[in-house]
């Protein structure tokens, strides 16, 4: 891309660059605020959201560092979002992948895994199963309460 020669075009190009940076900052702030409202079903989902948040926010911190007020807002939103996700990660149980060898009903799997058929709905939800009578051969399940 060629560099403009006139002063007005140089200023216009700088203005466009600053507007693009500002738009990215606003989008990142909206994303950070949105993370505060999310509920994660699994620890892995929360960890993926944290990785996305870091990937979005870290590059923008340098851009925000030129203005103190903007930096305060960005760091505050980023810190709140990270704290919320970290708390969520610590509160969620990790998942395990189980291969059954054949399709089985969710109630039977819940009984075999947890000794509790009422957790069948949890298995159906975690695996996005359409029919609880025929669960996939390979399923995700929360580790049992007594697992180390």
N, CA and C of each residue as an Amber inpcrd file, in Angstrom:
protein
   444
   0.8510000  -1.1780000   0.0000000   0.0000000   0.0000000   0.0000000
   0.8910000   1.2330000   0.0000000   0.5730000   2.2040000  -0.8320000
   1.4070000   3.3960000  -0.9520000   1.1070000   4.3750000   0.1770000
   2.1130000   5.1700000   0.5200000   1.9790000   6.1630000   1.5750000
   1.4580000   7.4540000   0.9580000   0.3990000   8.0480000   1.5590000
  -0.1110000   9.3070000   1.0140000   0.9190000  10.4320000   1.1900000
   0.8900000  11.3990000   0.2680000   1.8760000  12.4780000   0.3030000
   1.3380000  13.7360000   0.9650000   0.0750000  14.0160000   0.7950000
  -0.4450000  15.2600000   1.3510000  -0.7540000  15.0930000   2.8390000
  -0.6460000  16.1960000   3.5590000  -0.8660000  16.1910000   5.0010000
  -2.2770000  15.7550000   5.3440000  -3.2600000  16.2130000   4.5780000
  -4.6500000  15.8570000   4.8780000  -4.8890000  14.3560000   4.6920000
  -4.2780000  13.7720000   3.7150000  -4.4440000  12.3280000   3.5040000
  -3.7060000  11.5230000   4.5770000  -2.5700000  12.0230000   5.0280000
  -1.8410000  11.3610000   6.1090000  -2.6860000  11.3910000   7.3830000
  -3.2660000  12.5340000   7.6900000  -4.1190000  12.6600000   8.8690000
  -5.3620000  11.7900000   8.7430000  -5.8910000  11.7280000   7.5440000
  -7.0660000  10.8800000   7.3170000  -6.7150000   9.4080000   7.5400000
  -5.5750000   8.9760000   7.0580000  -5.1440000   7.5890000   7.2530000
  -4.9230000   7.2930000   8.7340000  -4.3060000   8.2260000   9.4550000
  -4.1080000   8.0430000  10.9020000  -5.4460000   7.9680000  11.6320000
  -6.3680000   8.7950000  11.2070000  -7.6980000   8.7890000  11.8150000
  -8.4060000   7.4530000  11.6090000  -8.2760000   6.8970000  10.4140000
  -8.8690000   5.5880000  10.1390000  -8.2250000   4.5060000  11.0030000
  -6.9010000   4.5650000  11.1520000  -6.2070000   3.5870000  11.9870000
  -6.6590000   3.6950000  13.4430000  -6.7540000   4.9140000  13.9410000
  -7.1880000   5.1120000  15.3250000  -8.6330000   4.6680000  15.5160000
  -9.4710000   4.9060000  14.5240000 -10.8690000   4.4600000  14.6140000
 -10.9550000   2.9420000  14.6380000 -10.1170000   2.2970000  13.8370000
 -10.1100000   0.8280000  13.8190000  -9.6400000   0.2750000  15.1630000
  -8.6050000   0.8920000  15.7390000  -8.1150000   0.4510000  17.0530000
  -9.1890000   0.6710000  18.1110000  -9.8320000   1.8190000  18.0640000
 -10.8920000   2.1170000  19.0290000 -12.0530000   1.1360000  18.8960000
 -12.4070000   0.7840000  17.6640000 -13.4870000  -0.1910000  17.4450000
 -13.0950000  -1.5550000  18.0080000 -11.8310000  -1.9640000  17.8180000
 -11.3690000  -3.2370000  18.3990000 -11.4020000  -3.1960000  19.9150000
 -11.0190000  -2.0560000  20.4930000 -11.0720000  -1.9120000  21.9500000
 -12.5010000  -2.0200000  22.4650000 -13.4280000  -1.3710000  21.7840000
 -14.8340000  -1.4480000  22.2040000 -15.3630000  -2.8730000  22.0940000
 -15.0170000  -3.5500000  21.0140000 -15.4590000  -4.9360000  20.8520000
 -14.8570000  -5.8260000  21.9390000 -13.5930000  -5.6060000  22.2510000
 -12.9400000  -6.4030000  23.2970000 -13.5680000  -6.1310000  24.6560000
 -13.8970000  -4.8780000  24.9350000 -14.5580000  -4.5430000  26.2020000
 -15.9370000  -5.1870000  26.2770000 -16.6620000  -5.1620000  25.1700000
 -17.9750000  -5.8110000  25.1450000 -17.8450000  -7.3100000  25.3630000
 -16.8390000  -7.9130000  24.7660000 -16.5890000  -9.3410000  24.9530000
 -16.2580000  -9.6340000  26.4160000 -15.3990000  -8.8140000  27.0160000
 -15.0210000  -9.0120000  28.4180000 -16.2280000  -8.8710000  29.3350000
 -17.0810000  -7.9070000  29.0590000 -18.3050000  -7.7390000  29.8680000
 -19.2670000  -8.9040000  29.6440000 -19.3330000  -9.3960000  28.4050000
 -20.2140000 -10.5190000  28.0970000 -19.7960000 -11.7940000  28.7890000
 -18.4990000 -11.9700000  28.9810000 -17.9910000 -13.1610000  29.6730000
 -18.5420000 -13.2290000  31.0970000 -18.7660000 -12.0780000  31.6980000
 -19.2810000 -12.0440000  33.0720000 -20.6730000 -12.6480000  33.1670000
 -21.4160000 -12.6680000  32.0610000 -22.7910000 -13.1830000  32.0740000
 -22.9090000 -14.6270000  31.6220000 -21.8120000 -15.2320000  31.2090000
 -21.8590000 -16.5900000  30.6860000 -21.9020000 -17.6280000  31.7990000
 -22.6220000 -18.6950000  31.5310000 -22.6100000 -19.8690000  32.3930000
 -21.9780000 -20.9950000  31.5940000 -20.9930000 -21.6280000  32.1600000
 -20.2940000 -22.7010000  31.4650000 -20.7350000 -24.0320000  32.0360000
 -20.9590000 -24.9840000  31.1460000 -21.3820000 -26.3140000  31.5700000
 -20.1940000 -27.1470000  32.0230000 -19.0280000 -26.8970000  31.4380000
 -17.8650000 -27.7180000  31.7450000 -16.6440000 -26.8480000  31.9960000
 -15.6730000 -27.4340000  32.6550000 -14.4140000 -26.7460000  32.9160000
 -13.6970000 -26.4410000  31.6020000 -13.7790000 -27.3660000  30.6570000
 -13.1110000 -27.1670000  29.3780000 -13.6840000 -25.9620000  28.6180000
 -14.9950000 -25.7770000  28.6680000 -15.6060000 -24.6160000  28.0120000
 -15.1170000 -23.3190000  28.6440000 -15.0230000 -23.2970000  29.9490000
 -14.5450000 -22.1050000  30.6460000 -13.0790000 -21.8330000  30.3050000
 -12.2730000 -22.8740000  30.2060000 -10.8700000 -22.6960000  29.8540000
 -10.7170000 -22.1780000  28.4250000 -11.5690000 -22.6440000  27.5160000
 -11.5290000 -22.1500000  26.1400000 -11.9340000 -20.6830000  26.0830000
 -12.9430000 -20.2940000  26.8540000 -13.3700000 -18.8950000  26.8930000
 -12.2580000 -18.0210000  27.4670000 -11.5460000 -18.5230000  28.4690000
 -10.4380000 -17.7640000  29.0540000  -9.3340000 -17.5650000  28.0230000
  -9.0230000 -18.5980000  27.2740000  -7.9910000 -18.4850000  26.2370000
  -8.3920000 -17.4740000  25.1670000  -9.6660000 -17.4720000  24.7770000
 -10.1450000 -16.4830000  23.7960000 -10.0550000 -15.0750000  24.3550000
 -10.4230000 -14.9100000  25.6240000 -10.3620000 -13.5920000  26.2500000
  -8.9290000 -13.0700000  26.2680000  -7.9880000 -13.9060000  26.6490000
  -6.5780000 -13.5000000  26.6800000  -6.1070000 -13.1420000  25.2750000
  -6.4850000 -13.9520000  24.2880000  -6.0750000 -13.6920000  22.9050000
  -6.6370000 -12.3710000  22.3850000  -7.8250000 -12.0010000  22.8310000
  -8.4440000 -10.7550000  22.3810000  -7.8700000  -9.5500000  23.1260000
  -7.6840000  -9.6830000  24.4390000  -7.3360000  -8.5230000  25.2540000
  -5.8440000  -8.1930000  25.2940000  -4.9860000  -9.1800000  25.3380000
  -3.5520000  -8.9170000  25.5030000  -2.9800000  -7.9740000  24.4380000
  -3.2600000  -8.1810000  23.1440000  -2.6940000  -7.2670000  22.1430000
  -3.2190000  -5.8310000  22.2710000  -4.4040000  -5.6740000  22.8390000
  -4.9950000  -4.3480000  22.9270000  -4.4930000  -3.5530000  24.1250000
  -3.8660000  -4.2130000  25.0770000  -3.3490000  -3.4930000  26.2430000
  -2.2700000  -2.4930000  25.8480000  -1.4310000  -2.8400000  24.8880000
  -0.3970000  -1.9080000  24.4270000  -1.0220000  -0.6690000  23.7900000
  -2.0770000  -0.8860000  23.0250000  -2.7540000   0.2440000  22.3740000
  -3.4060000   1.1620000  23.4100000  -3.9700000   0.5620000  24.4530000
  -4.6530000   1.3510000  25.4770000  -3.6740000   2.0360000  26.4150000
  -2.4200000   1.6070000  26.4320000  -1.4370000   2.1430000  27.3730000
  -1.1110000   3.6100000  27.1260000  -1.4420000   4.1340000  25.9690000
  -1.1190000   5.5310000  25.6730000  -2.0360000   6.5020000  26.4060000
  -3.2100000   6.0450000  26.8080000  -4.1400000   6.9190000  27.5260000
  -4.5110000   6.2890000  28.8660000  -4.2800000   7.0160000  29.9320000
  -4.4520000   6.4930000  31.2830000  -5.8900000   6.0810000  31.5680000
  -6.8480000   6.9090000  31.2060000  -8.2520000   6.5920000  31.4870000
  -8.7070000   5.3510000  30.7330000  -8.3300000   5.2700000  29.4850000
  -8.6940000   4.1150000  28.6680000  -8.0380000   2.8460000  29.2080000
  -6.7810000   2.9590000  29.6020000  -6.0720000   1.8140000  30.1670000
  -6.7500000   1.3370000  31.4490000  -7.1970000   2.2590000  32.2710000
  -7.8870000   1.9020000  33.5160000  -9.1590000   1.1160000  33.2310000
  -9.9270000   1.5520000  32.2400000 -11.1700000   0.8660000  31.8760000
 -10.8740000  -0.5150000  31.3050000  -9.9070000  -0.5930000  30.4060000
  -9.5770000  -1.8690000  29.7610000  -9.0540000  -2.8660000  30.7900000
  -8.1220000  -2.4370000  31.6290000  -7.5540000  -3.3330000  32.6320000
  -8.6180000  -3.7580000  33.6350000  -9.5070000  -2.8480000  34.0100000
 -10.5830000  -3.1860000  34.9400000 -11.5200000  -4.2440000  34.3800000
 -11.9510000  -4.0530000  33.1420000 -12.8570000  -5.0230000  32.5140000
 -12.1610000  -6.3610000  32.3070000 -10.9210000  -6.3090000  31.8750000
 -10.1320000  -7.5290000  31.6550000  -9.9380000  -8.2870000  32.9640000
  -9.5960000  -7.5700000  34.0090000  -9.3930000  -8.1940000  35.3210000
 -10.6620000  -8.8230000  35.8730000 -11.7930000  -8.1290000  35.7400000
 -13.0670000  -8.6840000  36.2030000 -13.4190000  -9.9490000  35.4420000
 -13.2430000  -9.9120000  34.1300000 -13.5860000 -11.0760000  33.3130000
 -12.6770000 -12.2590000  33.6460000 -11.3820000 -12.0120000  33.8020000
 -10.4660000 -13.1000000  34.1510000 -10.7980000 -13.6800000  35.5180000
 -11.1040000 -12.8190000  36.4790000 -11.4410000 -13.3030000  37.8220000
 -12.7060000 -14.1530000  37.7870000 -13.7070000 -13.7170000  37.0130000
 -14.9600000 -14.4740000  36.9200000 -14.7300000 -15.8320000  36.2630000
 -13.9620000 -15.8550000  35.1880000 -13.7010000 -17.1310000  34.5060000
 -12.8650000 -18.0480000  35.3880000 -11.8610000 -17.4990000  36.0550000
 -11.0270000 -18.3310000  36.9210000 -11.8420000 -18.9430000  38.0550000
 -12.7460000 -18.1670000  38.6340000 -13.6110000 -18.6970000  39.6930000
 -14.5090000 -19.8030000  39.1470000 -15.0100000 -19.6010000  37.9370000
 -15.8700000 -20.6030000  37.3010000 -15.0780000 -21.8840000  36.9970000
 -13.8540000 -21.7220000  36.5110000 -13.0110000 -22.8860000  36.2120000
 -12.7870000 -23.7140000  37.4690000 -12.5130000 -23.0490000  38.5740000
 -12.2560000 -23.7690000  39.8200000 -13.4990000 -24.4510000  40.3780000
 -14.6830000 -23.9050000  40.0610000 -15.9100000 -24.4790000  40.6070000
 -16.4560000 -25.6440000  39.7780000 -16.0340000 -25.7520000  38.5330000
 -16.5570000 -26.8040000  37.6560000 -15.7220000 -28.0720000  37.7480000
 -16.4020000 -29.1850000  37.6020000 -15.7110000 -30.4720000  37.6010000
 -15.1290000 -30.7310000  36.2130000 -14.0010000 -31.4130000  36.1660000
 -13.4540000 -31.7970000  34.8600000 -14.2750000 -32.9320000  34.2460000
 -14.1570000 -33.0820000  32.9480000 -14.8740000 -34.1370000  32.2370000
 -13.9510000 -35.2880000  31.9040000 -14.5530000 -36.4470000  31.7390000
 -13.8290000 -37.6320000  31.2850000 -14.5260000 -38.1540000  30.0300000
 -13.7590000 -38.7490000  29.1410000 -14.3090000 -39.3600000  27.9380000
 -14.4050000 -40.8630000  28.1990000 -15.5990000 -41.4170000  27.9790000
 -15.8500000 -42.8300000  28.2350000 -16.2740000 -43.4860000  26.9220000
 -15.6510000 -44.6110000  26.5960000 -16.0110000 -45.3880000  25.4120000
 -16.6990000 -46.6600000  25.8950000 -17.9490000 -46.8290000  25.4810000
 -18.7370000 -47.9660000  25.9710000 -18.6660000 -49.1830000  25.0550000
 -18.3550000 -48.9840000  23.8090000 -18.3070000 -50.1100000  22.8790000
 -19.6220000 -50.3240000  22.1480000 -20.7270000 -49.9030000  22.7660000
 -22.0320000 -49.9900000  22.0970000 -22.9370000 -48.9220000  22.6780000
 -23.9480000 -48.5610000  21.9160000 -24.8910000 -47.5430000  22.3620000
 -25.7320000 -48.0790000  23.5180000 -25.8590000 -47.2840000  24.5580000
 -26.6290000 -47.6870000  25.7320000 -27.5400000 -46.5430000  26.1550000
 -28.6030000 -46.8430000  26.9090000 -29.4880000 -45.7880000  27.3970000
 -28.7830000 -44.9130000  28.4350000 -29.1780000 -43.6490000  28.4930000
 -28.5710000 -42.7080000  29.4210000 -28.7680000 -43.1410000  30.8740000
 -29.9360000 -43.7080000  31.1990000 -30.1890000 -44.1570000  32.5770000
 -29.2120000 -45.2510000  32.9970000 -28.9520000 -46.1910000  32.0950000
 -28.0150000 -47.2640000  32.4110000 -26.6070000 -46.7100000  32.5960000
 -26.2080000 -45.8030000  31.7020000 -24.8800000 -45.2010000  31.8230000
 -24.7480000 -44.4090000  33.1220000 -25.7930000 -43.6700000  33.4800000
 -25.7590000 -42.8960000  34.7240000 -25.6370000 -43.8220000  35.9300000
 -26.3360000 -44.9460000  35.8790000 -26.2420000 -45.9070000  36.9830000
 -24.8410000 -46.5140000  37.0590000 -24.2800000 -46.8710000  35.8980000
 -22.9530000 -47.4820000  35.8790000 -21.8540000 -46.4940000  36.3050000
 -22.0000000 -45.2380000  35.9040000 -20.9630000 -44.2490000  36.1990000
 -21.0900000 -43.6520000  37.6030000 -22.3350000 -43.3390000  37.9890000
 -22.5350000 -42.5840000  39.2260000 -23.3200000 -43.3420000  40.2960000
 -23.9770000 -44.4310000  39.9110000 -24.8710000 -45.0990000  40.8540000
 -26.1260000 -44.3010000  41.0960000 -26.4960000 -43.4480000  40.1350000
 -27.6280000 -42.5360000  40.2990000 -28.2680000 -42.2910000  38.9330000
 -29.4610000 -42.8310000  38.7360000 -30.1200000 -42.6900000  37.4280000
 -30.6250000 -41.2740000  37.1760000 -30.7530000 -40.4670000  38.2110000
 -31.2420000 -39.0980000  38.0120000 -30.2230000 -38.2260000  37.2730000
 -28.9900000 -38.6900000  37.1660000 -27.9640000 -37.9270000  36.4520000
 -27.9500000 -38.2420000  34.9550000 -28.9280000 -38.9980000  34.4910000
 -29.0270000 -39.3250000  33.0670000 -29.2230000 -38.0520000  32.2320000
 -30.0170000 -37.1230000  32.7370000 -30.2480000 -35.8680000  32.0030000
 -28.9460000 -35.0870000  31.8220000 -28.0790000 -35.1490000  32.8070000
 -26.7680000 -34.4920000  32.7200000 -25.9430000 -35.0920000  31.5800000
 -25.9680000 -36.4130000  31.4590000 -25.2390000 -37.0810000  30.3710000
 -25.8090000 -36.6940000  29.0040000 -27.1270000 -36.6460000  28.9200000
 -27.7770000 -36.2700000  27.6570000 -27.3740000 -34.8470000  27.2710000
 -27.3700000 -33.9300000  28.2480000 -27.0220000 -32.5290000  27.9880000
 -25.5500000 -32.3870000  27.5930000 -24.6630000 -33.0440000  28.3030000
 -23.2350000 -32.9320000  28.0010000 -22.8760000 -33.4610000  26.6160000
 -23.6330000 -34.4460000  26.1430000 -23.3170000 -35.0820000  24.8690000
 -24.2280000 -34.6480000  23.7290000 -25.1080000 -33.7010000  24.0000000
 -26.0390000 -33.2120000  22.9770000 -26.7590000 -34.3640000  22.2810000
 -27.1700000 -35.3420000  23.0750000 -27.8540000 -36.5180000  22.5260000
 -29.3030000 -36.1700000  22.2000000 -29.7630000 -36.6400000  21.0750000
 -31.1550000 -36.3920000  20.6740000 -32.1070000 -37.3680000  21.3370000
 -31.6310000 -38.5560000  21.5760000 -32.4810000 -39.5990000  22.1300000
 -31.7590000 -40.2440000  23.3200000 -32.2780000 -40.1020000  24.5340000
 -31.5880000 -40.6530000  25.7030000 -31.5190000 -42.1820000  25.7070000
 -32.3390000 -42.8360000  24.9050000 -32.2990000 -44.2970000  24.8550000
 -31.0960000 -44.8110000  24.0710000 -30.5460000 -43.9870000  23.1910000
 -29.4220000 -44.3850000  22.3550000 -28.3220000 -43.3360000  22.4530000
 -27.5140000 -43.4500000  23.4830000 -26.4060000 -42.5180000  23.6740000
 -25.2660000 -42.9040000  22.7310000 -24.3950000 -41.9520000  22.3970000
 -23.2500000 -42.2810000  21.5430000 -22.3530000 -43.3240000  22.2080000
 -21.5560000 -43.9810000  21.4110000 -20.6330000 -44.9970000  21.9190000
 -19.5300000 -44.3390000  22.7470000 -19.1400000 -43.1420000  22.3550000
 -18.1290000 -42.3840000  23.0880000 -18.8130000 -41.1670000  23.6990000
 -18.7990000 -41.0640000  25.0200000 -19.5180000 -39.9830000  25.6930000
 -18.5860000 -39.1950000  26.6080000 -19.0240000 -37.9840000  26.9170000
 -18.3730000 -37.1660000  27.9320000 -19.1930000 -37.2700000  29.2040000
 -18.5150000 -37.3450000  30.3340000 -19.2370000 -37.3630000  31.6030000
 -18.4010000 -36.6350000  32.6540000 -19.1010000 -36.0330000  33.6100000
 -18.4050000 -35.3970000  34.7220000 -17.8110000 -36.4830000  35.5870000
 -16.6340000 -36.2060000  36.1240000 -16.0220000 -37.1970000  37.0160000
 -16.9030000 -37.3850000  38.2380000 -17.0110000 -38.6130000  38.7460000
 -17.8190000 -38.8420000  39.9350000 -17.3080000 -38.0440000  41.1320000
 -18.1890000 -37.7920000  42.0880000 -17.8420000 -36.9780000  43.2460000
 -16.6860000 -37.5570000  44.0390000 -16.5450000 -38.8770000  44.0750000
 -15.4940000 -39.4840000  44.8610000 -14.1850000 -39.6900000  44.0780000
 -14.1260000 -39.1800000  42.8310000 -12.9080000 -39.3260000  42.0220000
 -11.8520000 -38.3570000  42.5160000 -10.6400000 -38.7700000  42.5050000
  -9.5460000 -37.9050000  42.9930000  -9.0470000 -37.0020000  41.9080000
